[in-house]
Coordinates of C-alpha atoms in Angstrom, one line a residue:
Chain A
M14 CA -0.1 0.0 -0.1
E15 CA 1.1 3.5 -1.0
A16 CA 1.9 5.5 2.3
G17 CA -0.2 8.7 1.1
F18 CA -3.2 6.4 0.6
A19 CA -2.6 4.6 4.0
F20 CA -2.6 8.1 5.6
L21 CA -6.0 8.7 4.0
L22 CA -7.2 5.5 5.4
V23 CA -6.0 6.3 9.1
V24 CA -8.0 9.6 8.7
G25 CA -10.9 8.2 7.0
I26 CA -11.8 4.9 8.7
P27 CA -12.6 6.8 12.1
L28 CA -14.7 9.4 10.5
L29 CA -16.5 7.2 8.1
G30 CA -16.9 4.6 11.0
A31 CA -18.4 6.8 13.4
P32 CA -22.0 7.1 11.6
L33 CA -21.7 3.5 10.8
I34 CA -21.3 2.5 14.3
Y35 CA -24.2 4.5 15.4
L36 CA -26.5 3.1 12.4
I37 CA -25.6 -0.6 12.9
G38 CA -26.0 -0.3 16.6
R39 CA -29.4 1.6 16.2
L40 CA -30.8 -1.1 13.7
V41 CA -29.6 -4.1 15.7
E42 CA -30.9 -2.8 19.0
R43 CA -34.6 -2.1 17.5
R44 CA -34.5 -5.8 16.2
Q45 CA -32.5 -7.6 18.9
P46 CA -32.2 -5.4 22.2
G47 CA -29.2 -6.3 24.3
L48 CA -27.0 -7.6 21.5
N49 CA -25.0 -4.2 21.4
P50 CA -22.9 -4.8 18.5
A51 CA -21.7 -1.1 18.4
R52 CA -18.7 -2.1 20.6
W53 CA -17.3 -4.6 18.2
V54 CA -18.0 -2.5 15.2
A55 CA -16.1 0.3 17.0
L56 CA -13.3 -1.9 18.0
L57 CA -13.1 -3.6 14.5
A58 CA -12.8 0.3 12.9
L59 CA -10.1 1.3 15.3
L60 CA -8.0 -2.1 14.7
A61 CA -8.7 -1.7 10.9
A62 CA -6.9 1.8 11.3
F63 CA -3.7 0.1 12.8
Y64 CA -2.4 -1.3 9.4
P65 CA -2.4 1.7 7.5
L66 CA -1.1 3.7 10.5
G67 CA 1.7 1.3 10.5
I68 CA 2.7 1.8 7.0
A69 CA 2.4 5.5 7.3
L70 CA 4.5 5.6 10.4
Q71 CA 7.1 3.5 8.7
T72 CA 7.7 6.3 6.0
V73 CA 7.2 9.2 8.5
L74 CA 9.4 7.7 11.1
N75 CA 12.1 5.6 9.4
Q76 CA 12.4 7.7 6.0
G77 CA 12.0 11.1 8.1
M78 CA 9.6 12.2 5.5
P79 CA 6.2 13.9 6.2
V80 CA 3.2 11.8 4.4
S81 CA 0.5 14.0 2.7
F82 CA -2.4 13.9 0.4
S83 CA -4.6 16.7 -0.8
L84 CA -8.5 16.7 -1.2
G85 CA -9.2 19.6 -3.1
V86 CA -7.6 22.7 -1.5
I87 CA -7.2 21.0 1.9
R88 CA -3.7 19.4 2.5
L89 CA -3.2 17.1 5.5
Q90 CA 0.3 16.2 6.3
M91 CA 1.7 13.6 8.8
D92 CA 4.8 14.6 10.6
G93 CA 6.4 13.5 13.6
V94 CA 3.9 15.3 15.9
G95 CA 1.0 14.2 14.2
A96 CA 2.3 10.6 14.2
L97 CA 2.8 10.5 17.8
L98 CA -0.7 11.9 18.3
A99 CA -2.3 9.5 16.0
A100 CA -0.6 6.3 17.4
L101 CA -1.7 7.4 20.9
A102 CA -5.1 8.0 20.2
L103 CA -5.8 4.9 18.4
V104 CA -3.8 2.6 20.9
L105 CA -5.7 4.2 23.9
G106 CA -8.7 4.5 22.2
A107 CA -9.0 0.6 21.1
L108 CA -8.2 -0.3 24.7
V109 CA -10.9 1.9 26.1
T110 CA -13.4 0.5 23.7
L111 CA -12.7 -2.9 25.1
F112 CA -12.7 -1.8 28.6
S113 CA -16.2 -0.2 28.2
G114 CA -18.1 -3.2 26.9
P115 CA -18.5 -4.5 30.5
Y116 CA -18.4 -1.0 32.2
L117 CA -21.4 0.3 30.2
S118 CA -23.3 -2.9 29.9
R119 CA -26.1 -1.4 32.2
E120 CA -26.4 1.7 30.3
D121 CA -29.0 2.5 27.5
H122 CA -27.8 4.3 24.0
Q123 CA -24.3 2.6 24.0
E124 CA -24.2 3.1 20.1
K125 CA -23.9 7.0 20.7
Y126 CA -21.2 6.4 23.1
Y127 CA -18.9 4.3 20.8
A128 CA -20.0 6.4 17.8
L129 CA -18.7 9.6 19.4
L130 CA -15.6 8.1 20.9
V131 CA -14.6 6.9 17.4
A132 CA -15.4 10.4 16.0
M133 CA -13.3 12.0 18.8
I134 CA -10.4 9.9 18.0
G135 CA -10.9 10.9 14.1
G136 CA -10.7 14.6 15.1
M137 CA -7.8 14.1 17.1
I138 CA -5.8 12.3 14.3
G139 CA -7.0 15.1 12.0
L140 CA -5.9 17.8 14.3
G141 CA -2.1 16.4 14.5
C142 CA -1.9 16.4 10.7
T143 CA -3.5 19.7 9.6
T144 CA -1.4 22.2 7.6
D145 CA -3.9 25.1 7.6
L146 CA -5.0 27.2 10.7
F147 CA -8.7 27.1 9.7
N148 CA -8.7 23.4 9.6
L149 CA -6.9 23.1 12.6
W150 CA -9.9 24.8 14.3
V151 CA -12.3 22.6 12.4
W152 CA -10.6 19.4 13.6
F153 CA -10.5 20.8 17.1
E154 CA -14.2 21.5 17.0
L155 CA -15.0 18.0 15.9
M156 CA -12.9 16.6 18.7
A157 CA -14.7 18.9 21.1
I158 CA -18.1 18.7 20.1
A159 CA -17.7 14.8 20.3
S160 CA -16.3 15.1 23.8
Y161 CA -19.2 17.2 25.1
P162 CA -22.0 14.5 25.0
L163 CA -19.4 12.0 26.3
V164 CA -18.8 13.8 29.6
A165 CA -22.4 14.2 30.2
F166 CA -23.1 10.3 29.3
H167 CA -24.7 9.6 32.5
R168 CA -27.4 12.1 31.8
H169 CA -29.5 11.3 35.0
A170 CA -26.8 12.4 37.4
P171 CA -27.1 16.2 38.0
A172 CA -23.3 16.1 38.7
A173 CA -22.3 15.0 35.3
L174 CA -24.8 17.4 33.6
E175 CA -23.1 19.9 35.6
A176 CA -19.6 18.9 34.3
G177 CA -20.9 18.8 30.9
V178 CA -22.5 22.4 30.9
K179 CA -19.2 23.8 32.5
Y180 CA -17.1 22.0 29.9
L181 CA -19.1 23.2 26.8
V182 CA -19.4 26.7 27.7
Q183 CA -15.8 27.1 28.6
S184 CA -14.4 25.3 25.5
A185 CA -16.9 27.4 23.4
V186 CA -15.6 30.4 24.6
G187 CA -12.2 29.2 24.0
S188 CA -12.9 28.2 20.5
A189 CA -14.6 31.7 20.0
F190 CA -11.4 33.2 20.9
V191 CA -9.5 31.0 18.6
L192 CA -11.6 32.1 15.7
I193 CA -10.9 35.8 16.3
G194 CA -7.3 35.2 16.4
I195 CA -7.6 33.4 13.1
A196 CA -9.7 36.3 11.7
L197 CA -6.8 38.7 12.9
V198 CA -4.1 36.3 11.3
F199 CA -6.1 36.2 8.0
G200 CA -6.6 39.9 8.1
Q201 CA -2.9 40.6 8.1
T202 CA -1.5 38.0 6.2
G203 CA -4.1 37.1 3.7
T204 CA -3.1 33.3 3.9
L205 CA -4.2 30.4 6.3
T206 CA -1.6 28.0 5.7
L207 CA 0.6 27.6 8.6
A208 CA 4.0 27.6 6.9
S209 CA 3.1 30.8 4.7
I210 CA 1.8 32.7 7.9
R211 CA 5.2 31.6 9.6
A212 CA 7.1 32.9 6.4
N213 CA 5.3 36.2 5.9
A214 CA 4.1 37.0 9.6
P215 CA 4.5 40.8 10.0
L216 CA 5.6 41.9 13.3
T217 CA 2.7 44.1 14.3
P218 CA 0.6 44.3 17.7
V219 CA -2.2 42.7 15.9
M220 CA -0.3 39.4 15.4
L221 CA 0.7 39.5 18.9
A222 CA -3.0 39.8 19.7
A223 CA -3.6 36.7 17.7
G224 CA -1.1 34.7 19.3
A225 CA -2.3 35.5 22.9
L226 CA -6.0 34.7 21.6
F227 CA -4.5 31.3 20.5
L228 CA -3.0 30.9 23.8
I229 CA -6.2 31.7 25.7
G230 CA -8.5 29.8 23.6
F231 CA -6.5 26.3 23.2
G232 CA -5.2 26.9 26.6
V233 CA -8.7 26.3 27.9
K234 CA -8.7 22.6 26.0
A235 CA -5.0 22.1 27.2
A236 CA -5.8 22.7 30.7
L237 CA -3.3 25.5 31.4
V238 CA -4.0 27.0 35.0
P239 CA -5.9 29.4 35.5
L240 CA -8.1 28.1 32.5
H241 CA -8.6 24.6 34.0
T242 CA -11.7 24.9 35.9
W243 CA -13.6 22.6 33.8
L244 CA -11.1 19.7 33.9
P245 CA -11.6 18.2 37.5
D246 CA -15.4 18.1 37.0
A247 CA -15.3 16.7 33.4
H248 CA -12.8 14.1 34.3
S249 CA -14.3 12.9 37.3
Q250 CA -17.8 12.8 36.2
A251 CA -17.2 11.2 32.7
P252 CA -17.4 7.2 32.3
S253 CA -14.2 6.1 33.3
G254 CA -13.1 5.0 29.7
I255 CA -13.8 8.9 28.7
S256 CA -11.9 10.1 31.6
A257 CA -8.9 8.0 30.3
M258 CA -9.4 9.4 26.7
L259 CA -9.7 13.1 28.1
S260 CA -6.8 12.8 30.3
G261 CA -4.7 10.6 28.3
V262 CA -5.1 12.1 24.9
V263 CA -7.5 15.1 24.5
I264 CA -5.9 17.7 26.6
E265 CA -2.7 16.6 24.9
A266 CA -4.2 17.3 21.4
G267 CA -5.5 20.6 22.8
L268 CA -1.6 21.3 23.6
I269 CA -0.6 20.1 20.1
A270 CA -3.1 22.5 18.5
L271 CA -1.8 25.2 20.6
L272 CA 1.9 24.4 19.5
R273 CA 0.9 24.5 15.7
A274 CA -0.8 27.7 15.9
L275 CA 1.8 29.5 18.1
G276 CA 4.4 27.9 16.1
A277 CA 3.1 29.9 13.0
V278 CA 3.3 33.1 15.0
F279 CA 6.4 32.2 16.6
A280 CA 8.6 34.8 14.8
V281 CA 6.2 37.6 16.3
S282 CA 7.8 37.6 19.9
D283 CA 10.2 35.8 21.7
L284 CA 8.0 35.6 24.8
W285 CA 5.8 32.3 23.9
G286 CA 8.3 30.2 25.5
V287 CA 8.3 32.2 28.6
F288 CA 4.6 32.4 28.9
L289 CA 4.5 28.5 28.4
L290 CA 7.2 28.1 31.1
G291 CA 5.1 30.3 33.4
F292 CA 2.0 28.1 32.8
A293 CA 4.0 25.0 33.4
A294 CA 5.2 26.3 36.8
L295 CA 1.3 27.2 37.7
N296 CA 0.1 23.7 36.4
M297 CA 2.5 21.7 38.5
L298 CA 2.1 23.7 41.8
L299 CA -1.6 24.0 41.5
G300 CA -2.3 20.7 40.4
N301 CA -0.3 19.0 43.2
L302 CA -1.7 21.0 46.0
M303 CA -5.1 20.6 44.9
A304 CA -4.8 16.8 44.3
L305 CA -3.5 16.7 47.9
R306 CA -6.8 17.7 49.5
Q307 CA -9.3 15.2 47.2
T308 CA -11.3 12.6 48.8
Q309 CA -12.5 11.2 45.5
V310 CA -10.5 8.9 43.6
K311 CA -11.1 10.1 40.0
R312 CA -11.0 13.9 41.0
M313 CA -7.5 13.4 42.5
L314 CA -6.5 11.7 39.3
A315 CA -7.9 14.6 37.3
F316 CA -5.7 17.2 39.4
S317 CA -2.6 15.1 39.0
S318 CA -3.4 15.3 35.2
L319 CA -2.8 19.1 35.8
S320 CA 0.5 18.8 37.4
H321 CA 1.6 16.5 34.6
M322 CA 0.5 18.7 31.9
G323 CA 3.0 21.2 33.6
Y324 CA 5.8 18.8 33.2
I325 CA 4.8 18.2 29.4
V326 CA 4.5 22.0 29.1
L327 CA 7.8 22.6 30.8
G328 CA 9.7 20.3 28.2
I329 CA 7.8 21.8 25.2
G330 CA 8.5 25.4 26.7
C331 CA 12.1 24.8 26.9
A332 CA 12.1 24.1 23.2
F333 CA 10.0 27.5 22.5
A334 CA 12.3 29.5 24.7
F335 CA 15.6 28.0 24.2
G336 CA 15.4 25.7 21.2
A337 CA 16.3 22.8 23.3
P338 CA 15.8 19.6 21.2
N339 CA 16.1 17.0 24.2
A340 CA 13.8 19.0 26.4
A341 CA 11.0 18.9 23.4
A342 CA 11.5 15.1 23.0
G343 CA 11.1 14.7 26.6
G344 CA 7.8 16.6 26.6
F345 CA 6.7 14.4 23.9
F346 CA 7.8 11.0 25.6
H347 CA 5.7 12.4 28.6
I348 CA 2.7 12.7 26.7
L349 CA 3.3 9.2 25.5
T350 CA 3.9 7.9 28.9
H351 CA 1.3 10.0 30.6
G352 CA -1.2 8.8 28.2
L353 CA -0.5 5.0 29.2
M354 CA 0.0 5.8 32.8
K355 CA -3.0 7.9 33.4
G356 CA -5.3 5.8 31.0
L357 CA -4.2 3.0 33.4
A358 CA -4.9 4.8 36.6
F359 CA -8.4 6.0 35.2
L360 CA -9.3 2.5 34.0
A361 CA -8.1 0.7 36.8
A362 CA -10.0 3.0 39.3
G363 CA -12.9 2.5 36.7
A364 CA -12.6 -1.2 37.3
L365 CA -12.9 -0.7 41.1
L366 CA -15.8 1.7 40.5
Y367 CA -17.5 -0.8 38.4
A368 CA -17.0 -3.6 40.9
L369 CA -18.1 -1.4 44.0
Y370 CA -20.8 0.5 42.7
I371 CA -22.0 0.3 39.1
A372 CA -22.4 -3.4 39.0
N373 CA -24.4 -3.0 42.2
G374 CA -26.7 -0.4 40.4
Q375 CA -25.3 2.7 42.0
H376 CA -24.0 5.8 40.6
Q377 CA -21.6 7.2 43.0
P378 CA -18.1 8.7 42.9
L379 CA -15.2 6.4 44.2
M380 CA -14.0 7.7 47.6
V381 CA -10.4 7.2 48.6
D382 CA -11.5 5.4 51.7
D383 CA -13.3 2.8 49.6
L384 CA -10.0 1.6 48.3
D385 CA -9.2 0.1 51.8
G386 CA -7.9 -3.5 51.3
A387 CA -8.8 -3.6 47.8
A388 CA -5.7 -5.7 47.1
T389 CA -7.3 -8.9 48.9
R390 CA -10.2 -8.8 47.0
Y391 CA -9.1 -7.1 43.7
P392 CA -5.4 -8.0 43.5
L393 CA -5.1 -7.4 39.8
A394 CA -6.9 -3.9 39.7
A395 CA -5.0 -3.0 42.8
F396 CA -1.7 -4.0 41.6
T397 CA -2.3 -2.3 38.2
L398 CA -3.6 0.9 39.7
S399 CA -0.3 0.9 41.9
V400 CA 1.8 0.5 39.0
A401 CA 0.1 3.5 37.6
L402 CA 0.3 5.6 40.4
L403 CA 4.1 4.7 41.1
G404 CA 4.7 5.7 37.6
L405 CA 2.8 8.9 37.6
G406 CA 5.0 9.8 41.0
G407 CA 8.0 9.2 39.0
I408 CA 9.2 5.9 40.8
P409 CA 12.7 4.6 38.8
P410 CA 12.1 1.7 36.9
L411 CA 8.6 2.8 35.5
A412 CA 7.8 4.7 32.4
G413 CA 7.0 8.2 34.2
F414 CA 10.4 8.0 35.7
M415 CA 12.1 7.8 32.3
S416 CA 10.2 10.5 30.7
K417 CA 10.5 13.0 33.5
W418 CA 14.3 12.3 33.7
Q419 CA 14.3 13.3 30.0
I420 CA 12.6 16.6 30.4
F421 CA 14.9 17.4 33.3
V422 CA 18.1 16.5 31.6
G423 CA 16.9 18.5 28.4
G424 CA 16.0 21.5 30.9
F425 CA 19.7 21.5 32.3
E426 CA 21.1 21.3 28.7
T427 CA 19.7 24.9 28.1
R428 CA 22.2 26.3 30.8
Q429 CA 19.5 28.8 31.6
T430 CA 19.3 30.0 35.1
W431 CA 15.5 30.1 34.9
A432 CA 15.1 26.5 33.1
M433 CA 17.1 25.3 35.6
A434 CA 15.3 26.5 38.5
L435 CA 12.3 25.5 37.1
V436 CA 13.6 22.0 36.4
I437 CA 14.6 21.7 40.3
F438 CA 11.0 23.1 41.0
A439 CA 9.6 20.2 38.9
A440 CA 11.5 17.8 40.5
L441 CA 10.2 18.8 44.1
N442 CA 6.6 18.8 42.7
S443 CA 7.2 15.3 41.7
V444 CA 8.2 14.4 45.2
L445 CA 5.4 16.4 46.6
S446 CA 3.0 14.4 44.2
L447 CA 4.0 11.1 46.3
G448 CA 2.2 12.6 48.9
Y449 CA -1.1 11.7 47.5
Y450 CA -0.2 8.7 45.4
A451 CA 1.6 6.7 48.2
P452 CA -1.5 6.7 50.5
L453 CA -3.6 5.2 48.0
I454 CA -1.3 2.2 47.7
N455 CA -1.1 1.9 51.3
R456 CA -4.6 1.8 51.9
M457 CA -5.2 -0.8 49.1
Y458 CA -2.4 -3.0 50.5
R459 CA -2.2 -2.4 54.3
H460 CA -5.6 -1.5 55.5
Q461 CA -8.6 -4.1 56.3
P462 CA -11.2 -4.3 53.9
S463 CA -14.3 -2.4 54.4
K464 CA -17.7 -3.4 54.1
R465 CA -18.3 -2.0 50.7
M466 CA -15.1 -3.9 49.5
E467 CA -16.5 -7.2 50.8
S468 CA -20.0 -6.7 49.0
G469 CA -18.3 -5.7 45.6
Q470 CA -19.1 -7.9 42.5
P471 CA -16.3 -9.3 40.4
V472 CA -14.3 -7.4 37.6
S473 CA -15.0 -8.5 34.1
G474 CA -12.2 -10.4 32.3
W475 CA -11.9 -8.0 29.4
M476 CA -11.1 -5.2 32.0
N477 CA -8.5 -7.2 33.4
V478 CA -6.9 -7.9 29.9
V479 CA -6.8 -4.1 29.3
L480 CA -5.3 -3.3 32.7
L481 CA -2.7 -6.1 32.0
I482 CA -1.8 -4.7 28.5
L483 CA -1.4 -1.0 29.8
T484 CA 0.6 -2.2 32.6
L485 CA 3.1 -4.3 30.4
G486 CA 3.4 -0.9 28.4
V487 CA 4.1 1.3 31.5
V488 CA 6.7 -1.4 32.8
G489 CA 8.2 -2.1 29.5
L490 CA 8.8 1.7 28.5
G491 CA 10.4 2.0 31.9
F492 CA 12.8 -0.7 31.1
Y493 CA 13.4 0.0 27.5
P494 CA 12.7 3.9 27.1
T495 CA 14.6 3.9 23.7
L496 CA 11.6 2.0 22.3
A497 CA 9.7 5.3 22.3
S498 CA 12.6 7.5 20.8
W499 CA 11.2 5.9 17.6
L500 CA 8.2 8.1 18.1
T501 CA 9.4 11.1 20.3
Q502 CA 12.7 12.1 18.4
P503 CA 11.0 12.7 15.2
A504 CA 8.2 14.6 16.9
A505 CA 10.9 16.8 18.5
Q506 CA 12.6 17.6 15.2
S507 CA 9.1 18.2 13.5
L508 CA 8.3 20.7 16.2
L509 CA 11.7 22.6 16.1
A510 CA 11.7 22.5 12.3
A511 CA 8.1 24.2 12.5
L512 CA 9.8 26.9 14.8
G513 CA 12.3 27.4 12.1
G514 CA 15.1 26.0 14.3
Chain B
M28 CA -11.1 57.3 13.4
N29 CA -13.0 57.7 10.2
L30 CA -16.3 56.1 9.7
S31 CA -15.4 53.8 6.6
V32 CA -16.9 50.5 6.2
P33 CA -14.3 48.4 7.7
N34 CA -13.9 50.4 10.9
I35 CA -17.6 50.3 11.6
V36 CA -17.6 46.5 11.0
I37 CA -14.7 46.4 13.5
L38 CA -16.6 48.3 16.3
I39 CA -19.5 46.1 15.4
V40 CA -17.4 43.3 16.1
I41 CA -16.0 44.7 19.3
G42 CA -19.4 45.4 20.4
L43 CA -20.9 42.1 19.9
L44 CA -18.0 40.5 21.7
G45 CA -18.6 43.0 24.4
V46 CA -22.3 42.0 24.6
G47 CA -21.4 38.2 24.6
A48 CA -18.8 38.5 27.2
Y49 CA -21.0 40.6 29.6
A50 CA -24.0 38.1 29.1
L51 CA -21.9 35.1 29.8
L52 CA -20.7 36.8 33.3
T53 CA -24.2 38.1 34.3
V54 CA -26.7 35.7 32.8
R55 CA -27.7 32.7 35.1
N56 CA -30.2 31.0 32.8
L57 CA -28.7 28.1 30.7
I58 CA -30.6 29.1 27.3
K59 CA -29.5 32.6 27.7
V60 CA -25.8 31.1 28.3
V61 CA -26.0 29.4 25.0
V62 CA -27.3 32.6 23.2
A63 CA -24.4 34.4 24.8
L64 CA -22.0 31.9 23.3
Q65 CA -23.7 32.3 20.0
I66 CA -23.3 36.0 19.9
M67 CA -19.6 35.8 20.6
V68 CA -19.0 33.4 17.9
K69 CA -21.1 35.7 15.6
A70 CA -18.7 38.4 16.2
A71 CA -15.8 36.1 15.1
M72 CA -17.7 35.3 12.0
L73 CA -18.1 38.8 11.1
A74 CA -14.4 39.5 11.7
L75 CA -13.4 36.5 9.2
V76 CA -15.8 38.0 6.6
L77 CA -14.1 41.5 7.2
A78 CA -10.6 39.9 7.0
G79 CA -11.5 38.3 3.7
R80 CA -12.7 41.7 2.3
L81 CA -9.6 43.4 3.4
Q82 CA -7.3 40.9 1.8
G83 CA -9.4 40.9 -1.5
Q84 CA -10.3 37.2 -0.8
E85 CA -14.3 37.7 -0.3
N86 CA -14.8 34.0 -1.4
L87 CA -12.5 32.6 1.1
G88 CA -13.6 34.7 4.2
Q89 CA -17.2 34.0 3.4
S90 CA -16.8 30.2 2.9
L91 CA -15.0 30.1 6.2
A92 CA -18.1 32.1 8.0
L93 CA -20.2 29.4 6.5
T94 CA -18.1 26.6 7.9
V95 CA -18.0 28.3 11.3
I96 CA -22.0 28.4 11.1
V97 CA -22.3 24.7 10.6
A98 CA -19.7 24.1 13.5
D99 CA -21.2 26.5 15.8
T100 CA -25.0 25.5 15.3
I101 CA -23.9 22.0 16.4
V102 CA -22.5 23.4 19.5
A103 CA -25.6 25.0 20.0
V104 CA -27.5 21.9 19.6
V105 CA -25.7 20.1 22.0
G106 CA -25.7 23.0 24.4
L107 CA -29.7 23.1 24.1
A108 CA -29.8 19.3 24.4
L109 CA -28.0 19.6 27.6
A110 CA -30.2 22.5 28.8
V111 CA -33.2 20.1 28.1
E112 CA -31.7 17.2 30.2
V113 CA -30.7 19.7 33.2
R114 CA -34.5 20.9 33.2
R115 CA -35.7 17.3 33.3
V116 CA -33.1 16.1 36.0
V117 CA -32.7 19.3 38.1
G118 CA -35.9 20.7 37.6
S119 CA -34.4 24.2 36.8
L120 CA -32.5 26.1 34.2
D121 CA -31.0 28.4 36.6
L122 CA -27.1 27.8 36.9
K123 CA -27.2 28.2 40.7
A124 CA -29.2 24.9 40.8
L125 CA -25.9 23.4 39.0
T126 CA -23.3 24.1 41.9
T127 CA -23.1 20.7 43.6
L128 CA -19.3 20.0 42.6
R129 CA -16.7 21.5 44.7
R130 CA -13.3 22.7 43.9

């Protein structure tokens, strides 16, 4: 198969698959209720996209050439950044689809869940591969619109509706800001192609304002503190599979959209990197401090996503401010490992939530106290959750340590006082984060099982399979971090090339 | 500032943005929040058309605005669908009734 055609399939299969999944699910549901084929069609569609993705990756990563195709005037091009995002979105998406089957088995309208999930994945793949500022917005909206109903999927719960409303309003304001920024850029340069904007960006205050609007608009989706207030609600109220997707890929996709847009107006100001580093510091500090005082497991994990976004932005901000290639590669590596670790953490917490509450017909948040003695009753879920938490806290043989280490080394290589101070700050934050990860593990392994734990239902086999696969990924990337540099080095090179480095 | 057509349109864009942002901050009814969002996006749409006109690419600017209309309508539909569910489950469209989640 030719690489350009394979790339077309990678983008096309999820987009065409989404309505098909809904139709099949709906029609079969009408004839034979309870069969729920939507899940299997969704899984099939995502798995079918892996083969062309492999072919496209081969060209992009091994030969170092971007793959592209054009539909009319719209041109999509997969470079290192797009390849990383597409691979992460598809892998995590397929695992979440497999996990969600038993998790949602008691819910109505499952076909909508799977159709929207696949559409969201398609939007993210397109977002990573666009070459045009306006198309960037369109893909971004596709991803966002698909995720609004998913957050409010438990639509009989007031809390889920509240989270959905908050998420929708904040994201919609952000995307209006982005649109105004696009109008400013278009009015100044007369072009929307990212490369030609970069080439003829005039150094005017209007372009500066456009960059600031991008920073605010995409920053809402990337959950840069103080634009993060939707995140803890949305991530804790969504179904666990969606929490994993939102935390693992969607906020990172928002960050990549921000990098693309800021890259186009990079020459206008040398302050973008400083802004990003400032956001990084705020994210790390506020995420950790807020996570320390949470009593709900998923809400704590959501706040920890904020601090991990801080580490990622620290690595990439060093690339923006000082052109540090290793820090950028570290940032992309952390996108990858955080996707796996946070996906695993949310899914393992989801498995426990399912066993303790959902399988008993209750819809309540999983509290920290509920984890008492989980290891005796659910050894696998407790073990995988512990691996994910230790990885997130940066304990050495696991993936999270390797990616944080690469960011720290990359930050020190810049030889800038402020960057080094920030790296030390990040390392201290990493230690602080163990203050809320470690007690969870302590509870699971060293406390007596609670009453609720003893009345829990068994965890389904498919869930355990998914947890095991992700655990293997987290441990494997920890022992062999070079496996990922195949993906992260080209991504860093593409980013720096986009900045004119 | 002379009152040429572009300047008038720029003033309208800023005015619409101001109205939308002010409404978002003060209004408590969920339907009105969706309306306020729409007003903000309308300002952005007008800005896109104006940008196309200033650059002598009217067709491109207007087709961008058309795309925005489509995407924006879907956002409004999802927002209103959420409002219907909120009314059904919570029994009120007031945003004050939707403050169970703590920081």
